[in-house]
Short mmCIF file of C-alpha atoms in Angstrom, two decimals:
data_model
loop_
_atom_site.label_atom_id
_atom_site.label_comp_id
_atom_site.label_asym_id
_atom_site.label_seq_id
_atom_site.Cartn_x
_atom_site.Cartn_y
_atom_site.Cartn_z
CA MET W 1066 2.46 -104.27 47.62
CA ALA W 1067 -0.93 -104.66 45.97
CA GLU W 1068 -2.43 -101.56 44.45
CA LYS W 1069 -6.05 -100.71 43.75
CA LYS W 1070 -6.95 -99.70 40.22
CA VAL W 1071 -5.94 -96.07 39.72
CA SER W 1072 -8.34 -93.34 38.70
CA SER W 1073 -8.27 -91.35 35.49
CA LEU W 1074 -5.73 -88.57 35.08
CA PRO W 1075 -8.36 -85.76 35.10
CA ALA W 1076 -9.70 -87.08 38.41
CA LYS W 1077 -6.19 -87.11 39.87
CA LEU W 1078 -5.62 -83.52 38.77
CA ILE W 1079 -8.90 -82.37 40.32
CA ASN W 1080 -8.18 -84.22 43.57
CA GLY W 1081 -4.70 -82.74 43.80
CA GLY W 1082 -5.95 -79.24 43.06
CA VAL W 1083 -8.80 -79.31 45.58
CA ALA W 1084 -6.55 -80.83 48.23
CA GLY W 1085 -3.90 -78.17 47.68
CA LEU W 1086 -6.38 -75.31 47.96
CA VAL W 1087 -7.91 -76.61 51.18
CA GLY W 1088 -4.56 -77.45 52.77
CA VAL W 1089 -2.81 -74.19 51.96
CA THR W 1090 -5.73 -72.11 53.24
CA CYS W 1091 -5.48 -73.87 56.60
CA VAL W 1092 -1.72 -73.69 57.21
CA PHE W 1093 -0.43 -70.66 55.30
CA PRO W 1094 0.22 -68.44 58.40
CA ILE W 1095 2.56 -71.09 59.81
CA ASP W 1096 4.37 -71.25 56.46
CA LEU W 1097 4.85 -67.47 56.59
CA ALA W 1098 6.39 -67.80 60.06
CA LYS W 1099 8.68 -70.54 58.76
CA THR W 1100 10.00 -68.34 55.94
CA ARG W 1101 10.66 -65.38 58.24
CA LEU W 1102 12.41 -67.52 60.85
CA GLN W 1103 14.62 -69.20 58.25
CA ASN W 1104 15.71 -65.86 56.79
CA GLN W 1105 16.82 -64.40 60.12
CA GLN W 1106 20.60 -64.02 60.24
CA GLY W 1107 21.83 -61.17 62.39
CA VAL W 1108 18.95 -59.19 63.88
CA GLN W 1109 16.56 -61.59 65.60
CA VAL W 1110 13.20 -59.96 64.98
CA TYR W 1111 11.27 -63.06 66.06
CA ASN W 1112 11.93 -65.49 68.89
CA GLY W 1113 9.84 -68.33 67.54
CA MET W 1114 6.72 -69.24 65.61
CA LEU W 1115 4.18 -67.86 68.09
CA ASP W 1116 6.18 -64.66 68.58
CA CYS W 1117 6.41 -64.23 64.81
CA LEU W 1118 2.67 -64.68 64.31
CA ALA W 1119 1.83 -62.34 67.21
CA LYS W 1120 4.13 -59.58 65.93
CA THR W 1121 2.85 -60.04 62.39
CA ILE W 1122 -0.76 -59.63 63.48
CA ARG W 1123 0.16 -56.62 65.64
CA SER W 1124 2.04 -54.79 62.88
CA GLU W 1125 0.31 -56.01 59.70
CA GLY W 1126 -3.09 -57.16 60.88
CA TYR W 1127 -4.61 -60.62 60.70
CA PHE W 1128 -4.45 -60.76 56.92
CA GLY W 1129 -0.75 -59.95 57.12
CA CYS W 1130 -0.34 -63.62 57.99
CA TYR W 1131 -1.59 -64.40 54.48
CA ARG W 1132 0.88 -62.27 52.53
CA GLY W 1133 1.79 -64.29 49.48
CA ALA W 1134 -1.22 -66.57 49.84
CA ALA W 1135 -2.76 -65.46 46.55
CA VAL W 1136 0.16 -66.65 44.44
CA ASN W 1137 0.37 -69.83 46.47
CA LEU W 1138 -3.33 -70.58 46.08
CA THR W 1139 -3.09 -69.88 42.36
CA LEU W 1140 -0.16 -72.18 41.70
CA VAL W 1141 -0.67 -74.83 44.38
CA THR W 1142 -3.44 -76.40 42.29
CA PRO W 1143 -1.18 -77.39 39.39
CA GLU W 1144 1.71 -78.10 41.78
CA LYS W 1145 -0.18 -80.55 43.99
CA ALA W 1146 -2.01 -82.00 41.01
CA ILE W 1147 1.26 -82.70 39.20
CA LYS W 1148 2.90 -84.13 42.32
CA LEU W 1149 0.12 -86.52 43.29
CA ALA W 1150 -0.83 -87.49 39.76
CA ALA W 1151 2.80 -88.06 38.68
CA ASN W 1152 3.39 -90.31 41.69
CA ASP W 1153 0.35 -92.42 40.81
CA VAL W 1154 1.36 -92.65 37.15
CA PHE W 1155 4.92 -93.69 38.03
CA ARG W 1156 3.64 -96.24 40.55
CA GLN W 1157 1.32 -97.71 37.92
CA LYS W 1158 4.10 -97.95 35.34
CA LEU W 1159 6.54 -99.52 37.80
CA SER W 1160 4.08 -102.06 39.20
CA LYS W 1161 4.32 -105.66 38.07
CA ASP W 1162 1.27 -107.90 38.45
CA GLY W 1163 -0.24 -105.40 40.87
CA HIS W 1164 2.80 -105.36 43.15
CA LEU W 1165 5.26 -102.50 43.65
CA PRO W 1166 8.61 -103.16 45.38
CA LEU W 1167 10.16 -100.60 47.73
CA TRP W 1168 12.67 -99.43 45.12
CA GLY W 1169 9.73 -98.75 42.80
CA GLU W 1170 8.01 -96.67 45.47
CA VAL W 1171 11.17 -94.62 46.01
CA LEU W 1172 11.70 -94.18 42.27
CA ALA W 1173 8.08 -93.10 41.77
CA GLY W 1174 8.49 -90.50 44.51
CA CYS W 1175 11.68 -89.28 42.87
CA GLY W 1176 9.85 -88.83 39.58
CA ALA W 1177 6.97 -86.97 41.25
CA GLY W 1178 9.35 -84.58 43.03
CA THR W 1179 11.20 -83.87 39.81
CA CYS W 1180 8.02 -83.12 37.84
CA GLN W 1181 6.59 -80.68 40.38
CA VAL W 1182 9.68 -78.42 40.36
CA VAL W 1183 8.46 -76.86 37.10
CA VAL W 1184 5.66 -75.18 39.07
CA THR W 1185 7.10 -75.16 42.59
CA THR W 1186 10.19 -73.04 41.84
CA PRO W 1187 8.43 -69.90 40.52
CA MET W 1188 5.67 -70.30 43.11
CA GLU W 1189 8.16 -70.40 45.97
CA MET W 1190 10.21 -67.60 44.43
CA LEU W 1191 7.28 -65.18 44.41
CA LYS W 1192 5.80 -66.36 47.71
CA ILE W 1193 9.04 -65.92 49.64
CA GLN W 1194 9.48 -62.28 48.54
CA LEU W 1195 5.97 -61.42 49.72
CA GLN W 1196 6.24 -63.37 52.97
CA ASP W 1197 9.59 -61.87 53.94
CA ALA W 1198 8.64 -58.25 53.25
CA GLY W 1199 7.19 -57.85 56.73
CA ARG W 1200 10.37 -59.09 58.39
CA LEU W 1201 12.48 -56.60 56.42
CA ALA W 1202 10.09 -53.79 57.36
CA ALA W 1203 10.34 -54.76 61.03
CA GLN W 1204 14.15 -54.46 60.86
CA ARG W 1205 14.04 -50.81 59.81
CA PRO W 1206 15.04 -48.48 62.68
CA VAL W 1207 12.14 -46.72 64.38
CA THR W 1208 12.71 -43.51 66.35
CA THR W 1209 11.59 -43.92 69.95
CA PRO W 1210 10.14 -41.04 72.04
CA ALA W 1211 13.35 -40.88 74.07
CA GLN W 1212 15.46 -40.63 70.93
CA ALA W 1213 13.14 -37.96 69.54
CA ALA W 1214 13.40 -35.94 72.77
CA ALA W 1215 17.20 -36.23 72.81
CA SER W 1216 17.34 -35.16 69.18
CA GLY W 1217 15.07 -32.21 69.91
CA THR W 1218 17.26 -31.12 72.82
CA ALA W 1219 20.37 -31.25 70.67
CA GLN W 1220 18.70 -29.34 67.88
CA SER W 1221 17.47 -26.62 70.28
CA LEU W 1222 21.07 -25.57 70.89
CA GLY W 1223 21.53 -24.75 67.22
CA PRO W 1224 19.52 -23.00 64.53
CA PRO W 1225 15.98 -24.26 64.06
CA PRO W 1226 15.91 -27.09 61.51
CA THR W 1227 13.92 -26.85 58.34
CA ALA W 1228 10.73 -28.86 58.60
CA ARG W 1229 10.80 -31.91 56.36
CA PRO W 1230 7.84 -34.11 55.55
CA PRO W 1231 8.14 -37.72 56.68
CA PRO W 1232 9.32 -40.11 53.97
CA PRO W 1233 6.51 -41.96 52.21
CA PRO W 1234 6.06 -45.61 53.19
CA PRO W 1235 7.58 -48.11 50.76
CA PRO W 1236 5.10 -49.31 48.14
CA ARG W 1237 3.45 -52.65 48.85
CA THR W 1238 4.80 -55.19 46.42
CA SER W 1239 2.68 -57.73 44.61
CA ALA W 1240 3.37 -61.00 42.85
CA THR W 1241 2.64 -59.33 39.52
CA SER W 1242 5.15 -56.51 40.05
CA ILE W 1243 7.83 -58.96 41.21
CA THR W 1244 7.20 -61.17 38.18
CA VAL W 1245 7.39 -58.24 35.75
CA GLN W 1246 10.58 -56.95 37.38
CA LEU W 1247 12.25 -60.37 37.30
CA LEU W 1248 11.31 -60.92 33.66
CA LYS W 1249 12.64 -57.48 32.70
CA THR W 1250 15.94 -57.77 34.55
CA ARG W 1251 16.74 -61.49 34.51
CA GLY W 1252 14.39 -63.07 32.01
CA LEU W 1253 12.56 -66.32 32.60
CA ALA W 1254 15.59 -67.63 34.51
CA GLY W 1255 14.83 -65.08 37.23
CA LEU W 1256 11.64 -66.92 38.14
CA TYR W 1257 13.61 -70.17 38.36
CA ARG W 1258 16.30 -68.89 40.69
CA GLY W 1259 17.05 -71.62 43.21
CA ALA W 1260 15.68 -74.37 40.96
CA GLY W 1261 18.60 -76.63 41.83
CA ALA W 1262 18.02 -76.18 45.56
CA THR W 1263 14.29 -76.74 45.07
CA LEU W 1264 15.05 -79.98 43.24
CA MET W 1265 17.44 -81.02 46.02
CA ARG W 1266 14.65 -80.48 48.56
CA ASP W 1267 11.62 -81.85 46.73
CA VAL W 1268 13.13 -85.04 45.29
CA PRO W 1269 14.35 -86.43 48.66
CA PHE W 1270 11.10 -85.28 50.27
CA SER W 1271 9.03 -87.24 47.76
CA MET W 1272 11.35 -90.25 48.00
CA ILE W 1273 10.68 -90.35 51.75
CA TYR W 1274 7.06 -89.25 51.81
CA PHE W 1275 5.33 -91.39 49.19
CA PRO W 1276 6.72 -94.83 50.17
CA LEU W 1277 6.17 -94.05 53.87
CA PHE W 1278 2.63 -92.86 53.23
CA ALA W 1279 1.79 -95.86 51.03
CA ASN W 1280 2.93 -98.32 53.69
CA LEU W 1281 1.17 -96.50 56.55
CA ASN W 1282 -1.99 -96.18 54.49
CA ALA W 1283 -1.95 -99.90 53.66
CA LEU W 1284 -1.93 -101.02 57.30
CA GLY W 1285 -5.05 -102.98 58.17
CA ARG W 1286 -6.61 -102.74 54.70
CA GLU W 1287 -8.32 -105.84 53.34
CA THR W 1288 -7.11 -107.27 50.04
CA VAL W 1289 -9.48 -108.92 47.58
CA GLY W 1290 -7.37 -110.71 45.00
CA ASP W 1291 -4.72 -108.21 43.95
CA VAL W 1292 -6.79 -105.14 44.80
CA GLN W 1293 -6.76 -103.39 48.17
CA ALA W 1294 -9.88 -101.76 49.57
CA ARG W 1295 -10.02 -97.96 49.66
CA ALA W 1296 -8.62 -96.55 52.88
CA PRO W 1297 -11.01 -94.64 55.15
CA PHE W 1298 -10.59 -90.89 55.39
CA TRP W 1299 -9.12 -90.91 58.89
CA GLN W 1300 -6.41 -93.41 57.90
CA SER W 1301 -5.43 -91.45 54.81
CA PHE W 1302 -5.37 -88.25 56.86
CA VAL W 1303 -3.26 -89.68 59.69
CA SER W 1304 -0.91 -91.43 57.25
CA GLY W 1305 -0.44 -88.22 55.30
CA CYS W 1306 0.25 -86.24 58.48
CA GLY W 1307 2.75 -88.77 59.80
CA ALA W 1308 4.64 -89.27 56.54
CA GLY W 1309 4.58 -85.54 55.80
CA SER W 1310 6.02 -84.50 59.14
CA VAL W 1311 8.85 -87.06 58.95
CA ALA W 1312 9.80 -86.07 55.40
CA ALA W 1313 9.50 -82.35 56.18
CA VAL W 1314 11.90 -82.44 59.12
CA ALA W 1315 14.33 -84.67 57.21
CA VAL W 1316 14.78 -82.13 54.40
CA THR W 1317 14.62 -78.93 56.50
CA PRO W 1318 18.35 -78.15 55.98
CA LEU W 1319 17.76 -78.18 52.22
CA ASP W 1320 14.69 -75.99 52.66
CA VAL W 1321 16.73 -73.42 54.60
CA ILE W 1322 19.29 -73.27 51.79
CA LYS W 1323 16.54 -72.92 49.17
CA THR W 1324 14.83 -70.12 51.09
CA ARG W 1325 18.05 -68.16 51.54
CA LEU W 1326 18.97 -68.49 47.85
CA GLN W 1327 15.55 -67.40 46.63
CA THR W 1328 15.28 -64.34 48.89
CA LEU W 1329 16.12 -61.32 46.74
CA GLN W 1330 16.11 -58.53 49.35
CA LYS W 1331 18.34 -58.87 52.37
CA GLY W 1332 18.34 -57.03 55.67
CA ASP W 1333 21.28 -55.02 57.04
CA GLY W 1334 24.35 -57.20 57.50
CA GLU W 1335 22.73 -60.29 55.98
CA ASP W 1336 24.68 -62.48 53.59
CA THR W 1337 24.01 -62.94 49.91
CA TYR W 1338 24.99 -66.23 48.33
CA LYS W 1339 26.47 -67.31 45.03
CA GLY W 1340 25.07 -70.82 45.02
CA ILE W 1341 24.24 -73.92 47.02
CA VAL W 1342 27.81 -74.67 48.11
CA ASP W 1343 28.55 -71.04 49.05
CA CYS W 1344 25.28 -70.79 50.98
CA THR W 1345 25.98 -74.00 52.89
CA ARG W 1346 29.51 -72.89 53.77
CA ARG W 1347 28.50 -69.41 54.93
CA ILE W 1348 25.62 -70.65 57.08
CA MET W 1349 27.89 -73.23 58.73
CA MET W 1350 30.67 -70.71 59.40
CA ARG W 1351 28.57 -67.78 60.62
CA GLU W 1352 25.55 -69.39 62.25
CA GLY W 1353 26.55 -72.95 63.04
CA PRO W 1354 24.86 -76.26 62.22
CA SER W 1355 21.73 -75.41 64.23
CA ALA W 1356 20.82 -72.79 61.61
CA PHE W 1357 20.04 -75.57 59.16
CA LEU W 1358 17.10 -76.58 61.36
CA LYS W 1359 15.53 -73.13 61.54
CA GLY W 1360 11.79 -73.41 61.03
CA ALA W 1361 11.81 -77.21 61.37
CA ALA W 1362 8.86 -77.22 63.79
CA CYS W 1363 6.94 -74.79 61.59
CA ARG W 1364 7.67 -76.87 58.53
CA ALA W 1365 6.41 -80.04 60.22
CA LEU W 1366 3.26 -78.21 61.35
CA VAL W 1367 2.71 -76.99 57.78
CA ILE W 1368 3.44 -80.18 55.86
CA ALA W 1369 1.69 -82.62 58.20
CA PRO W 1370 -1.87 -81.24 57.88
CA LEU W 1371 -1.22 -80.09 54.30
CA PHE W 1372 -0.49 -83.62 53.09
CA GLY W 1373 -2.96 -85.15 55.51
CA ILE W 1374 -5.74 -83.08 53.96
CA ALA W 1375 -4.34 -83.70 50.48
CA GLN W 1376 -4.35 -87.47 50.82
CA GLY W 1377 -7.69 -87.47 52.61
CA VAL W 1378 -9.35 -85.54 49.78
CA TYR W 1379 -7.48 -87.58 47.19
CA PHE W 1380 -8.68 -90.88 48.59
CA LEU W 1381 -12.22 -89.61 49.13
CA GLY W 1382 -12.41 -89.35 45.36
CA VAL W 1383 -13.64 -85.78 45.01
CA GLY W 1384 -12.43 -85.68 41.42
CA GLU W 1385 -14.24 -88.87 40.49
CA THR W 1386 -17.45 -87.58 42.05
CA LEU W 1387 -17.21 -84.24 40.25
CA LEU W 1388 -16.51 -85.86 36.89
CA GLY W 1389 -19.45 -88.22 37.47
CA LEU W 1390 -21.77 -85.26 38.09
CA LEU W 1391 -20.52 -83.48 34.97
CA GLY W 1392 -20.71 -86.41 32.67
#
């Protein structure tokens, strides 16, 4: 396939960073719902994405849907920049006479997915703890008026109880406190817990996404010599959405395993896992094969616009324009 001349590396990094910031801001609440749905094992706090978002807003407020967004917005810039720039670099190196065979597209995607794990793993590790905190809080037993009345009736038959102040609410965690705690107790390896599962998810995702996107984005584009014309925004956006949703659903089982492994705090009766194989076996035995598709719809709804926006911004050349203004 013919390729247009690639932009400079700084422009690629700026494009990837801007695209990541815009995309994450738009779809983060759905990503939070995905994490909470995937972590449900015994007690079903949420019945689906809309139910999860409604209960989150009711109990935590609108901005509760953005718990963990700060760390994601901070690290998504280098993550998306590395992913998109690495794919372009690998495609350029693997191209011969301006043409890139399918195996080269797949291999370039593999390289991009491998490179991004350096940033993705700690980002996901911190984000998941913050996103899942609301689900764990919702699982805690709450005394209903009927239970309080029954308890009061039982207590009236005996000596009056000593008044006790209500327990203080648990402190609200932050990405900084989680990072410090992990570094103190587990070292740098604590931030890279689940790195193997992250690699297993991101490499196949990139191997599916980038070749599919490149072929969809090339449809109908005129070729002058060995150089293809720049795709219009709408085509890049639609191609990114389509390729992203297909790749996202395809690797959802791996995403479920990664999320379970990276979740540090578990609810009552929820399993802890020793590794990828143990996690896979326990999920299959206790929840059945359908559990591996938990959050698949949410994941497609997150990834589709995220990568649609990313590729749209990338092909609009925001980085090139910014560098031109600066220099």
